[in-house]
């Protein structure tokens, strides 16, 4: 059914339920969804030629998807149009390598339409949608002619746009990214697009792109106001420790809003980019991809529909498959990896109030407050002192609480409210936003038999709280490993309780991560003043300035997402 060289590591009862080549219908309990993790072609000066090459690789993913009867497939942000990026004053260089798009209300089929001014790479996707009778979601750089006061001198607006083809190859939905991550030269619509579409198998999808995930508009609106049950998320994410690694936040968002979530990631370990998955909200996930090395992969899952807030059948990870493509099938993976592992960004935890976990056996209570937010921690632990002798490497833990405003890579700020247990390389709090290199042998002396994080805090429609947890391999914990309860106790307050219910000795992060949209755009909270900076910290600042060590390349970060 698929080419022999494709490595299938999850074979299952997947096919038995549907042997006829038939699309899902309004009456089926599920549909078949797919997401792509793609390491794109980027080299060269001709953005059009690059888009054509990427389109060719997209056809390889689509072939596997078609063989597996996929109803809808999602490709990553920036991946098709992954050519050179330009500073604002050179934005006109994008124009020859950007595409016009028809309005979705016209349901145009650009495939083989010689009168259409849509770029060839995009036409090829229309043809593929038609040939495979599949819904295809791609992300493009869109150009649109403009006149008047807000039109740039080159006569065009440029957008970071997702578009959806239906099974006939027609463009039926379009979403222009609202929360741009820098992205010099790209425009924003005057009002946010709220993009939803209903498929012929009767699922109401909403879509948003990458950085949008961290904001209220349009992401939360899709769920609260448009009542979508299934989310399309295309991304070019830059993972960050301890809270915002790609699969961690995708899982958390899906859980918090209890929606099916199809997350597709642009793969580039050199910038900490990658991480895709299909998640079923509070009922668990199907499959995820997180690769330390560059990778091309496809996840296919049989996704139960959500009807009246409930999945119409249980979530079963056996209903998912992950395909990895070899370098001969998709020749973009680096043979000479520029980095040995994903280079992950580090959150600035200096304004957090933290306390070192004192290795101990038994149950311990602790309350930590930061700027009016108090979090209670009850832990039950076993600590094996015998394992930490000599030069053994192991994670320490800290309780960390924050209620304030953070910066997102100096691109914008956002309100954050966090109660967490996080892991650190040593006893210094500055080491809690990193991990040991993946080739380091570490021991796990601390087992958390249970953790209860609780807090009574102010409630608001402008605040969302997401349970986030990963182990030291950066895999999110399974939904059977924790409970998360949020209860409104009166008109103004909510009680939160996040519990680790199964013992773990490989914990990395266990956190309630709240976003307070009311505080977005306010100046970021800086560390408490008059803090004595120990010499060791000054040393690490120096190393960072000199570019030594594990620092993140901010330049490449600013170019896009
Ligand atoms: C860029 O590539 C496209 C597609 O291969 C080709 O048609 C075009 O002539 C190229 N442009 C330049 C400036 O080389
Ligand atoms: C131009 O942009 C400004 C600032 O965003 C806005 O107030 C104004 O309405 C826009 N004008 C038009 C014609 O869209
Ligand atoms: C689009 O971006 C360009 C370049 O930044 C700017 O000149 C133009 O006013 C923007 N258009 C709108 C509608 O904001
Ligand atoms: C910790 O707090 C819990 C819940 O408030 C309480 O039941 C327990 O007795 C406390 N344990 C200790 C060791 O103080
Ligand atoms: C905790 O218990 C473990 C195993 O039961 C034992 O090896 C260790 O010495 C104890 N640690 C402390 C601090 O008592
Ligand atoms: C947190 O702990 C304090 C002190 O033990 C207690 O008074 C308070 O009720 C606890 N709050 C929650 C939400 O558990
Ligand atoms: C989640 O459950 C699966 C199946 O039991 C298991 O293989 C996997 O290791 C679990 N993940 C974590 C992070 O514990
Ligand atoms: C709601 O509960 C919180 C926490 O117990 C309390 O501080 C607040 O005064 C209560 N508000 C109302 C309106 O009762
Ligand atoms: C929510 O945020 C918006 C925009 O920041 C603000 O206008 C509104 O007053 C806030 N609502 C609440 C309930 O805080
Ligand atoms: C959110 O941020 C606003 C502005 O800083 C603040 O007034 C509010 O207390 C914060 N928390 C909640 C729950 O709204």
XYZ file of C-alpha atoms and ligand atoms in Angstrom:
701
model
C 0.000 0.000 0.000
C 2.933 2.339 0.568
C 6.428 2.247 -0.808
C 8.609 -0.181 1.078
C 11.232 2.340 2.024
C 8.822 4.425 4.032
C 9.419 3.610 7.640
C 6.157 2.885 9.359
C 6.524 2.515 13.060
C 2.937 2.201 14.054
C 0.980 -0.377 12.193
C -2.433 -0.912 13.558
C -6.027 -1.832 13.115
C -6.171 1.383 11.129
C -7.180 -0.100 7.816
C -9.557 -2.761 8.966
C -12.351 -0.308 9.627
C -12.310 1.164 6.147
C -11.253 -0.947 3.256
C -13.144 0.769 0.519
C -11.604 3.851 -0.977
C -14.197 6.226 0.259
C -14.130 9.648 1.791
C -15.563 10.218 5.237
C -19.178 11.313 5.161
C -21.441 13.442 7.367
C -22.601 10.281 9.112
C -19.207 8.716 9.813
C -17.985 8.841 13.405
C -14.564 10.026 12.360
C -12.509 11.479 9.569
C -8.914 10.868 8.566
C -6.622 13.817 9.179
C -2.935 14.292 8.441
C -0.237 16.780 9.365
C 3.153 17.288 7.764
C 6.481 17.947 9.455
C 8.679 19.366 6.708
C 12.265 20.519 6.393
C 11.964 22.747 3.318
C 14.231 23.763 0.486
C 15.490 27.261 1.305
C 18.664 27.799 -0.683
C 18.855 29.965 -3.761
C 17.835 33.426 -4.913
C 14.813 32.500 -6.972
C 11.845 32.197 -4.605
C 9.618 30.913 -7.404
C 11.966 28.054 -8.208
C 12.194 27.231 -4.488
C 8.395 27.139 -4.211
C 8.272 24.766 -7.180
C 10.777 22.437 -5.544
C 8.854 22.434 -2.306
C 5.620 21.779 -4.204
C 7.267 18.720 -5.730
C 8.080 17.427 -2.238
C 4.525 18.191 -1.120
C 3.333 15.763 -3.793
C 5.353 13.003 -2.097
C 3.560 13.619 1.207
C 0.240 13.773 -0.646
C 0.859 10.423 -2.279
C 1.262 8.727 1.115
C -1.745 10.625 2.429
C -3.847 9.540 -0.517
C -2.840 5.894 -0.077
C -4.088 6.219 3.478
C -7.418 7.777 2.501
C -6.752 11.088 4.177
C -9.694 13.514 4.091
C -7.745 16.602 5.114
C -4.029 17.393 5.313
C -2.192 20.365 6.813
C 1.188 21.699 5.677
C 3.416 23.995 7.797
C 3.755 27.747 7.808
C 6.447 29.326 5.577
C 7.405 25.956 4.124
C 6.233 26.234 0.510
C 7.479 29.827 0.165
C 10.664 29.272 2.153
C 12.974 31.379 -0.006
C 15.080 34.282 1.194
C 13.622 36.833 3.591
C 14.167 40.560 3.127
C 14.262 43.602 5.408
C 11.400 46.074 5.246
C 13.102 48.452 2.820
C 13.594 45.598 0.353
C 10.149 44.080 0.646
C 9.461 44.558 -3.065
C 11.825 41.622 -3.654
C 9.018 39.373 -2.436
C 6.632 40.429 -5.169
C 7.853 38.231 -8.047
C 7.807 35.251 -5.670
C 4.437 35.812 -4.001
C 1.051 34.750 -5.238
C -2.240 36.432 -5.998
C -5.239 34.518 -4.695
C -8.897 34.572 -5.676
C -11.480 35.354 -3.013
C -12.762 32.162 -1.359
C -16.387 33.180 -1.992
C -15.754 32.620 -5.710
C -14.651 28.989 -5.103
C -12.182 29.209 -8.000
C -10.204 26.140 -9.074
C -6.779 27.469 -10.157
C -5.583 24.039 -11.389
C -4.763 24.252 -15.133
C -6.552 27.647 -15.324
C -4.364 29.597 -17.748
C -6.294 32.782 -17.051
C -5.520 32.551 -13.328
C -2.696 34.680 -11.894
C -2.071 32.202 -9.080
C 1.533 30.937 -8.902
C 2.371 27.536 -10.399
C 3.322 25.978 -7.040
C -0.127 26.870 -5.718
C -1.877 25.655 -8.885
C -0.065 22.347 -8.401
C -1.669 22.025 -4.960
C -5.097 22.745 -6.447
C -4.515 19.977 -8.992
C -3.364 17.613 -6.234
C -6.458 18.346 -4.138
C -8.592 17.520 -7.160
C -6.643 14.414 -8.145
C -6.668 12.961 -4.625
C -10.123 14.374 -3.758
C -8.613 15.677 -0.532
C -8.890 18.879 1.481
C -5.441 20.487 1.485
C -4.319 23.357 3.720
C -1.171 25.217 2.697
C 0.507 28.419 3.816
C 1.694 30.947 1.235
C 3.030 34.446 0.862
C 0.111 36.294 -0.678
C 0.247 39.579 -2.556
C -2.714 41.837 -3.212
C -2.902 45.013 -5.276
C -3.805 48.129 -3.299
C -4.295 51.853 -3.666
C -4.719 54.727 -1.271
C -3.218 55.854 1.970
C -2.138 52.506 3.455
C -0.683 51.098 0.282
C 3.081 50.813 0.039
C 4.953 52.385 -2.898
C 5.166 49.056 -4.730
C 1.362 48.954 -4.940
C 0.900 45.735 -2.970
C 0.037 44.402 0.421
C 1.691 41.153 1.461
C 0.166 38.579 3.788
C 1.177 35.387 5.566
C -1.829 33.376 4.403
C -3.286 29.928 4.958
C -5.561 28.665 2.246
C -7.802 25.660 1.986
C -8.598 23.651 -1.141
C -11.625 21.400 -1.163
C -11.806 18.030 -2.913
C -12.423 19.680 -6.285
C -9.298 21.844 -6.011
C -11.322 24.996 -5.277
C -10.046 27.592 -2.810
C -12.778 27.670 -0.176
C -11.161 29.441 2.796
C -8.349 31.820 3.482
C -6.802 33.140 6.680
C -4.310 35.984 6.855
C -2.138 35.793 9.961
C -3.040 38.376 12.589
C -0.270 37.994 15.206
C 2.811 38.430 13.049
C 6.073 37.341 14.670
C 8.124 40.269 13.452
C 7.945 39.319 9.750
C 9.170 42.610 8.322
C 7.290 43.614 5.195
C 4.197 41.514 5.860
C 0.871 43.243 6.381
C -1.973 42.732 8.769
C -5.579 42.964 7.758
C -7.436 45.970 9.203
C -9.592 43.603 11.242
C -8.683 40.041 12.271
C -9.846 37.298 9.925
C -11.919 34.710 11.745
C -11.612 31.825 9.327
C -13.799 28.757 9.565
C -15.017 26.245 7.016
C -17.329 23.255 7.109
C -16.281 20.146 5.199
C -18.411 17.638 3.281
C -17.868 15.221 6.192
C -19.574 17.786 8.423
C -16.794 19.081 10.628
C -16.485 22.769 11.417
C -12.802 23.733 11.276
C -11.128 26.937 12.401
C -7.585 27.883 11.500
C -4.763 29.998 12.840
C -1.018 30.283 12.357
C 1.936 29.833 14.729
C 2.311 32.876 17.066
C -1.512 33.268 16.981
C -1.643 30.341 19.405
C -0.451 32.566 22.237
C -3.175 35.193 21.784
C -6.881 35.620 22.275
C -7.692 36.836 18.771
C -8.471 34.964 16.619
C -7.583 31.644 18.311
C -9.844 31.733 21.373
C -12.644 33.438 19.425
C -12.817 30.461 17.076
C -13.584 28.179 19.985
C -15.744 30.460 22.116
C -17.710 32.325 19.483
C -17.568 30.205 16.337
C -17.837 26.948 18.289
C -15.344 25.156 16.111
C -14.500 21.634 17.272
C -11.391 21.086 15.171
C -8.385 23.365 14.785
C -5.945 23.662 11.903
C -2.599 24.975 13.099
C 0.265 25.558 10.708
C 3.457 26.742 12.323
C 7.086 27.682 12.090
C 7.598 27.569 15.843
C 10.697 28.294 17.880
C 10.588 26.025 20.901
C 11.433 27.549 24.247
C 12.127 25.999 27.648
C 10.662 25.430 30.111
C 7.100 26.140 28.919
C 6.767 26.642 25.197
C 8.252 23.673 23.393
C 6.198 22.866 20.320
C 4.388 19.648 21.250
C 3.932 20.841 24.830
C 1.964 23.933 23.878
C 0.041 22.168 21.089
C -1.070 19.441 23.496
C -1.861 22.004 26.183
C -3.956 24.199 23.894
C -5.886 21.233 22.596
C -6.508 20.066 26.170
C -7.500 23.469 27.553
C -10.075 24.059 24.813
C -10.978 20.414 24.378
C -10.758 20.443 20.594
C -9.229 18.180 17.991
C -6.001 19.867 16.973
C -4.060 19.271 13.758
C -0.632 20.846 14.305
C 1.879 20.958 11.464
C 5.446 22.189 11.996
C 8.230 23.624 9.846
C 11.310 21.574 10.651
C 14.684 23.203 11.261
C 16.530 21.990 14.380
C 19.179 24.714 13.949
C 16.590 27.251 15.133
C 14.630 24.981 17.480
C 11.859 24.628 14.908
C 9.820 21.468 14.581
C 7.165 19.501 16.364
C 3.891 18.320 14.880
C 1.016 16.305 16.192
C -2.631 15.348 16.175
C -4.337 15.794 19.518
C -7.811 15.025 20.803
C -8.219 17.519 23.637
C -8.972 16.137 27.085
C -9.265 12.626 25.672
C -5.588 12.425 24.722
C -3.399 12.553 21.677
C -2.956 10.342 18.635
C 0.644 10.837 17.619
C 3.376 13.431 17.669
C 6.655 14.078 15.935
C 9.589 15.721 17.671
C 12.909 15.174 15.970
C 16.282 16.376 17.266
C 17.690 16.034 13.722
C 16.166 17.394 10.554
C 13.252 15.240 9.456
C 10.394 14.876 7.007
C 7.385 13.094 8.411
C 3.672 12.592 7.981
C 1.222 11.793 10.755
C -2.102 10.223 9.789
C -4.879 9.626 12.301
C -8.463 8.497 12.408
C -9.977 11.398 14.326
C -13.320 10.888 16.084
C -15.698 13.788 15.477
C -16.733 15.926 18.415
C -20.523 15.966 18.655
C -22.214 17.900 21.463
C -18.860 18.381 23.154
C -17.992 14.675 23.147
C -15.892 12.473 20.938
C -18.137 10.102 19.042
C -15.752 7.237 19.791
C -12.702 6.830 22.057
C -9.312 8.256 21.117
C -6.994 5.409 20.262
C -3.301 6.048 19.556
C -3.388 2.821 17.531
C -5.535 4.744 15.065
C -2.487 6.792 14.092
C 0.574 6.215 11.962
C 3.789 8.145 11.534
C 5.777 7.936 8.301
C 9.341 9.180 8.107
C 10.783 9.880 4.651
C 14.297 8.918 3.660
C 16.667 11.342 1.982
C 16.037 9.653 -1.362
C 12.297 10.201 -1.071
C 12.544 13.821 0.061
C 16.073 15.107 -0.407
C 15.958 18.073 1.976
C 17.225 16.587 5.229
C 20.765 17.663 6.011
C 23.323 14.932 5.631
C 25.777 17.102 7.516
C 23.630 18.309 10.404
C 24.672 21.844 11.362
C 23.586 21.166 14.951
C 23.605 17.924 16.926
C 20.144 18.552 18.416
C 17.249 21.009 18.471
C 18.563 24.421 19.569
C 15.921 25.559 21.990
C 15.325 29.112 23.154
C 15.428 30.038 26.832
C 12.664 31.923 28.596
C 13.731 34.799 30.835
C 12.867 33.509 34.300
C 14.618 36.289 36.200
C 11.365 37.955 37.342
C 9.994 34.642 38.650
C 9.891 33.890 42.359
C 11.478 30.479 42.742
C 12.478 28.122 45.473
C 14.827 25.170 45.171
C 13.293 21.776 45.826
C 15.097 20.295 48.808
C 15.760 16.627 48.085
C 13.676 14.690 50.554
C 11.395 11.739 51.050
C 7.730 12.136 51.878
C 5.124 14.858 51.572
C 5.895 18.553 51.640
C 3.803 21.683 51.398
C 4.948 25.034 50.117
C 3.254 28.276 49.131
C 4.964 30.743 46.808
C 3.594 34.126 45.738
C 4.576 36.577 43.039
C 2.739 39.845 42.495
C -0.557 38.736 44.140
C -0.572 35.265 42.639
C -0.105 32.543 45.252
C 0.407 28.915 44.322
C 0.363 25.986 46.733
C 2.518 22.990 46.028
C 2.160 19.609 47.677
C 4.693 17.054 46.566
C 5.328 13.489 47.520
C 8.840 12.466 46.566
C 11.474 9.809 46.944
C 15.014 11.040 46.538
C 17.796 8.510 46.056
C 20.880 10.230 47.479
C 22.978 7.242 46.492
C 22.500 8.098 42.810
C 24.018 11.559 42.922
C 27.535 10.743 43.984
C 30.621 11.790 42.054
C 30.114 13.512 38.755
C 26.601 12.197 38.137
C 24.515 14.624 36.091
C 20.916 15.101 37.137
C 18.131 17.639 37.087
C 17.361 19.717 40.160
C 13.884 21.126 40.579
C 12.479 24.506 41.421
C 9.041 25.749 42.299
C 8.518 28.830 40.160
C 5.696 31.389 40.236
C 5.124 34.459 38.096
C 2.347 36.962 37.547
C 3.416 39.675 35.159
C 4.295 40.579 31.615
C 6.826 38.756 29.480
C 8.480 39.565 26.190
C 8.188 37.278 23.186
C 11.624 37.603 21.556
C 11.305 41.419 21.736
C 8.506 41.254 19.179
C 5.690 41.849 21.602
C 4.712 41.379 25.220
C 2.001 39.356 26.901
C 0.511 38.827 30.353
C 1.534 35.548 31.939
C 0.433 33.811 35.131
C 2.419 30.701 36.022
C 2.479 28.143 38.839
C 5.147 25.557 38.056
C 7.626 22.890 38.977
C 10.574 23.169 36.600
C 13.890 21.375 36.182
C 17.315 22.977 36.298
C 20.844 21.938 35.337
C 22.187 22.865 38.744
C 21.180 24.779 41.856
C 21.393 28.146 40.122
C 17.977 29.510 39.074
C 19.465 30.763 35.801
C 19.815 27.126 34.702
C 16.077 26.355 34.718
C 15.459 27.265 31.082
C 17.810 24.686 29.606
C 18.304 20.979 29.275
C 21.299 18.677 29.273
C 22.594 17.883 25.789
C 20.808 14.852 24.434
C 24.040 12.803 24.479
C 24.649 13.449 28.195
C 24.088 10.487 30.445
C 21.876 11.626 33.268
C 20.516 9.887 36.335
C 17.059 10.418 37.788
C 17.372 10.497 41.576
C 14.084 12.294 42.237
C 10.789 10.509 41.773
C 7.665 12.603 42.115
C 5.014 10.208 43.331
C 2.550 13.058 43.114
C 2.381 16.805 42.710
C -0.606 18.982 43.505
C -0.451 22.583 42.331
C -3.380 24.658 43.526
C -4.286 28.300 43.467
C -7.267 30.565 43.965
C -6.873 33.419 41.553
C -8.748 36.158 39.743
C -10.868 35.045 36.845
C -11.527 36.850 33.592
C -12.686 36.030 30.094
C -9.350 37.529 29.049
C -7.369 34.815 30.792
C -6.826 31.245 29.644
C -4.965 28.650 31.647
C -3.247 25.712 30.046
C -1.830 22.633 31.784
C 1.678 22.037 30.487
C 3.871 19.052 31.219
C 6.860 17.399 29.589
C 9.388 14.788 30.530
C 13.122 15.145 30.000
C 12.746 13.904 26.410
C 10.346 16.812 25.865
C 7.394 14.452 25.408
C 4.176 15.815 26.882
C 2.714 13.612 29.594
C -0.293 11.499 28.681
C -3.703 12.721 29.817
C -3.919 9.641 32.050
C -0.933 10.962 34.047
C -2.606 14.101 35.385
C -5.851 15.872 36.181
C -6.569 19.562 35.726
C -9.595 21.163 37.309
C -10.691 24.766 37.100
C -13.718 25.764 39.205
C -15.301 29.148 39.397
C -15.820 29.783 43.123
C -17.572 33.143 42.897
C -18.121 36.035 40.499
C -14.472 37.076 40.506
C -12.333 34.072 41.401
C -11.454 30.650 40.147
C -9.864 27.707 41.909
C -7.247 25.749 39.952
C -5.862 22.337 40.730
C -3.315 20.487 38.639
C -2.343 17.032 39.870
C 0.322 14.593 38.785
C -1.349 11.282 39.450
C 1.363 8.782 38.481
C 4.948 8.570 39.765
C 7.584 10.117 37.478
C 11.329 10.284 37.777
C 11.912 12.048 34.461
C 9.902 15.210 34.953
C 11.000 18.338 33.130
C 8.101 20.796 33.477
C 4.780 20.619 35.296
C 2.939 23.922 35.074
C -0.299 25.814 34.941
C 0.483 28.389 32.265
C -1.974 31.261 32.186
C -2.137 33.954 29.526
C -3.670 37.256 30.558
C -4.576 39.055 27.344
C -5.546 42.234 29.194
C -1.861 42.794 29.941
C -0.706 42.286 26.335
C 1.386 45.162 25.093
C 2.267 46.464 28.570
C 5.973 46.847 29.395
C 7.574 43.587 30.431
C 8.123 42.865 34.096
C 11.782 43.085 34.975
C 13.480 41.269 37.806
C 13.082 42.504 41.337
C 15.401 45.440 41.808
C 18.380 45.409 44.174
C 18.949 41.754 43.464
C 22.531 40.778 44.105
C 23.987 39.239 41.001
C 26.419 36.497 41.947
C 29.733 36.389 40.019
C 28.835 33.129 38.324
C 25.868 34.838 36.677
C 28.034 37.702 35.435
C 30.300 35.100 33.929
C 27.466 33.539 32.006
C 26.330 36.941 30.741
C 29.861 37.480 29.469
C 29.835 34.120 27.729
C 26.548 34.979 26.102
C 27.884 38.319 24.881
C 30.905 36.568 23.469
C 28.599 34.147 21.743
C 29.965 31.148 23.601
C 27.667 28.384 24.689
C 24.117 27.597 24.001
C 22.769 30.971 22.975
C 20.082 31.361 20.413
C 20.589 33.151 17.122
C 18.238 36.074 17.388
C 18.871 37.140 13.804
C 17.374 34.077 12.280
C 14.519 34.332 14.722
C 13.462 37.760 13.618
C 13.224 36.807 10.004
C 9.954 34.994 10.270
C 7.410 32.767 11.882
C 12.885 31.768 -11.375
O 12.387 30.455 -11.527
C 11.244 30.374 -12.331
C 10.719 28.953 -12.246
O 11.728 28.038 -12.473
C 11.612 30.799 -13.757
O 10.459 30.746 -14.563
C 12.144 32.213 -13.710
O 12.593 32.601 -14.979
C 13.282 32.336 -12.716
N 13.607 33.744 -12.546
C 14.826 34.187 -12.650
C 15.029 35.644 -12.432
O 15.772 33.439 -12.890
C -5.014 53.430 7.255
O -4.402 52.974 8.455
C -4.799 53.750 9.572
C -3.962 53.257 10.760
O -4.013 51.852 10.859
C -6.285 53.621 9.787
O -6.683 54.386 10.888
C -7.019 54.074 8.535
O -8.394 53.857 8.654
C -6.511 53.319 7.306
N -7.111 53.845 6.096
C -7.711 53.098 5.200
C -8.249 53.779 3.997
O -7.808 51.867 5.348
C 1.639 47.123 4.304
O 3.020 47.198 4.622
C 3.709 48.222 3.958
C 5.166 48.080 4.286
O 5.344 48.008 5.672
C 3.132 49.564 4.365
O 3.766 50.586 3.623
C 1.621 49.586 4.099
O 1.066 50.763 4.593
C 0.951 48.410 4.754
N -0.433 48.343 4.392
C -1.418 48.256 5.274
C -2.799 48.127 4.779
O -1.205 48.292 6.476
C -0.069 19.569 53.251
O -1.299 20.152 52.829
C -2.323 19.222 52.690
C -3.512 19.907 52.060
O -3.665 21.191 52.554
C -2.632 18.613 54.053
O -3.670 17.661 53.940
C -1.379 17.936 54.595
O -1.598 17.510 55.912
C -0.187 18.869 54.583
N 1.002 18.095 54.844
C 2.036 18.560 55.532
C 3.207 17.624 55.683
O 2.035 19.659 56.036
C 14.741 8.215 50.641
O 14.401 6.883 50.365
C 15.327 6.251 49.479
C 14.786 4.902 49.044
O 13.804 4.460 49.880
C 16.658 6.120 50.186
O 17.589 5.515 49.328
C 17.135 7.508 50.539
O 18.332 7.452 51.302
C 16.095 8.305 51.316
N 16.515 9.686 51.307
C 16.461 10.442 52.382
C 16.917 11.849 52.228
O 16.059 10.015 53.436
C -2.797 27.240 50.169
O -2.147 27.035 51.401
C -2.561 27.931 52.394
C -1.669 27.719 53.607
O -1.598 26.365 53.933
C -4.032 27.688 52.684
O -4.479 28.612 53.642
C -4.841 27.889 51.406
O -6.177 27.558 51.599
C -4.286 27.023 50.295
N -4.938 27.368 49.035
C -5.300 26.471 48.133
C -5.909 26.975 46.880
O -5.128 25.273 48.304
C 2.233 7.765 26.996
O 1.673 6.480 26.867
C 2.301 5.658 25.893
C 1.502 4.369 25.769
O 1.323 3.819 27.025
C 3.753 5.410 26.314
O 4.403 4.639 25.363
C 4.446 6.762 26.448
O 5.760 6.587 26.920
C 3.703 7.666 27.413
N 4.307 8.991 27.386
C 4.872 9.536 28.438
C 5.496 10.880 28.257
O 4.891 9.006 29.530
C -14.365 35.464 45.819
O -13.404 34.620 46.467
C -12.152 35.231 46.726
C -11.197 34.179 47.254
O -11.762 33.475 48.290
C -12.329 36.399 47.684
O -11.094 37.017 47.928
C -13.298 37.370 47.049
O -13.569 38.426 47.952
C -14.602 36.704 46.671
N -15.402 37.640 45.895
C -16.703 37.751 46.051
C -17.387 38.739 45.186
O -17.292 37.106 46.895
C -10.105 42.182 27.847
O -9.071 42.792 27.069
C -9.544 43.812 26.230
C -8.388 44.233 25.355
O -7.181 44.185 26.044
C -10.103 44.933 27.092
O -10.612 45.943 26.267
C -11.213 44.383 27.981
O -11.641 45.374 28.888
C -10.708 43.201 28.779
N -11.807 42.580 29.503
C -11.680 42.181 30.754
C -12.887 41.512 31.342
O -10.648 42.326 31.397
C -4.456 40.741 33.971
O -3.721 41.908 33.669
C -4.388 43.085 34.050
C -3.533 44.260 33.565
O -2.253 44.187 34.076
C -4.567 43.096 35.569
O -5.287 44.243 35.944
C -5.343 41.843 35.978
O -5.406 41.769 37.386
C -4.622 40.622 35.484
N -5.283 39.369 35.865
C -6.525 39.008 35.532
C -6.976 37.691 36.037
O -7.232 39.707 34.860
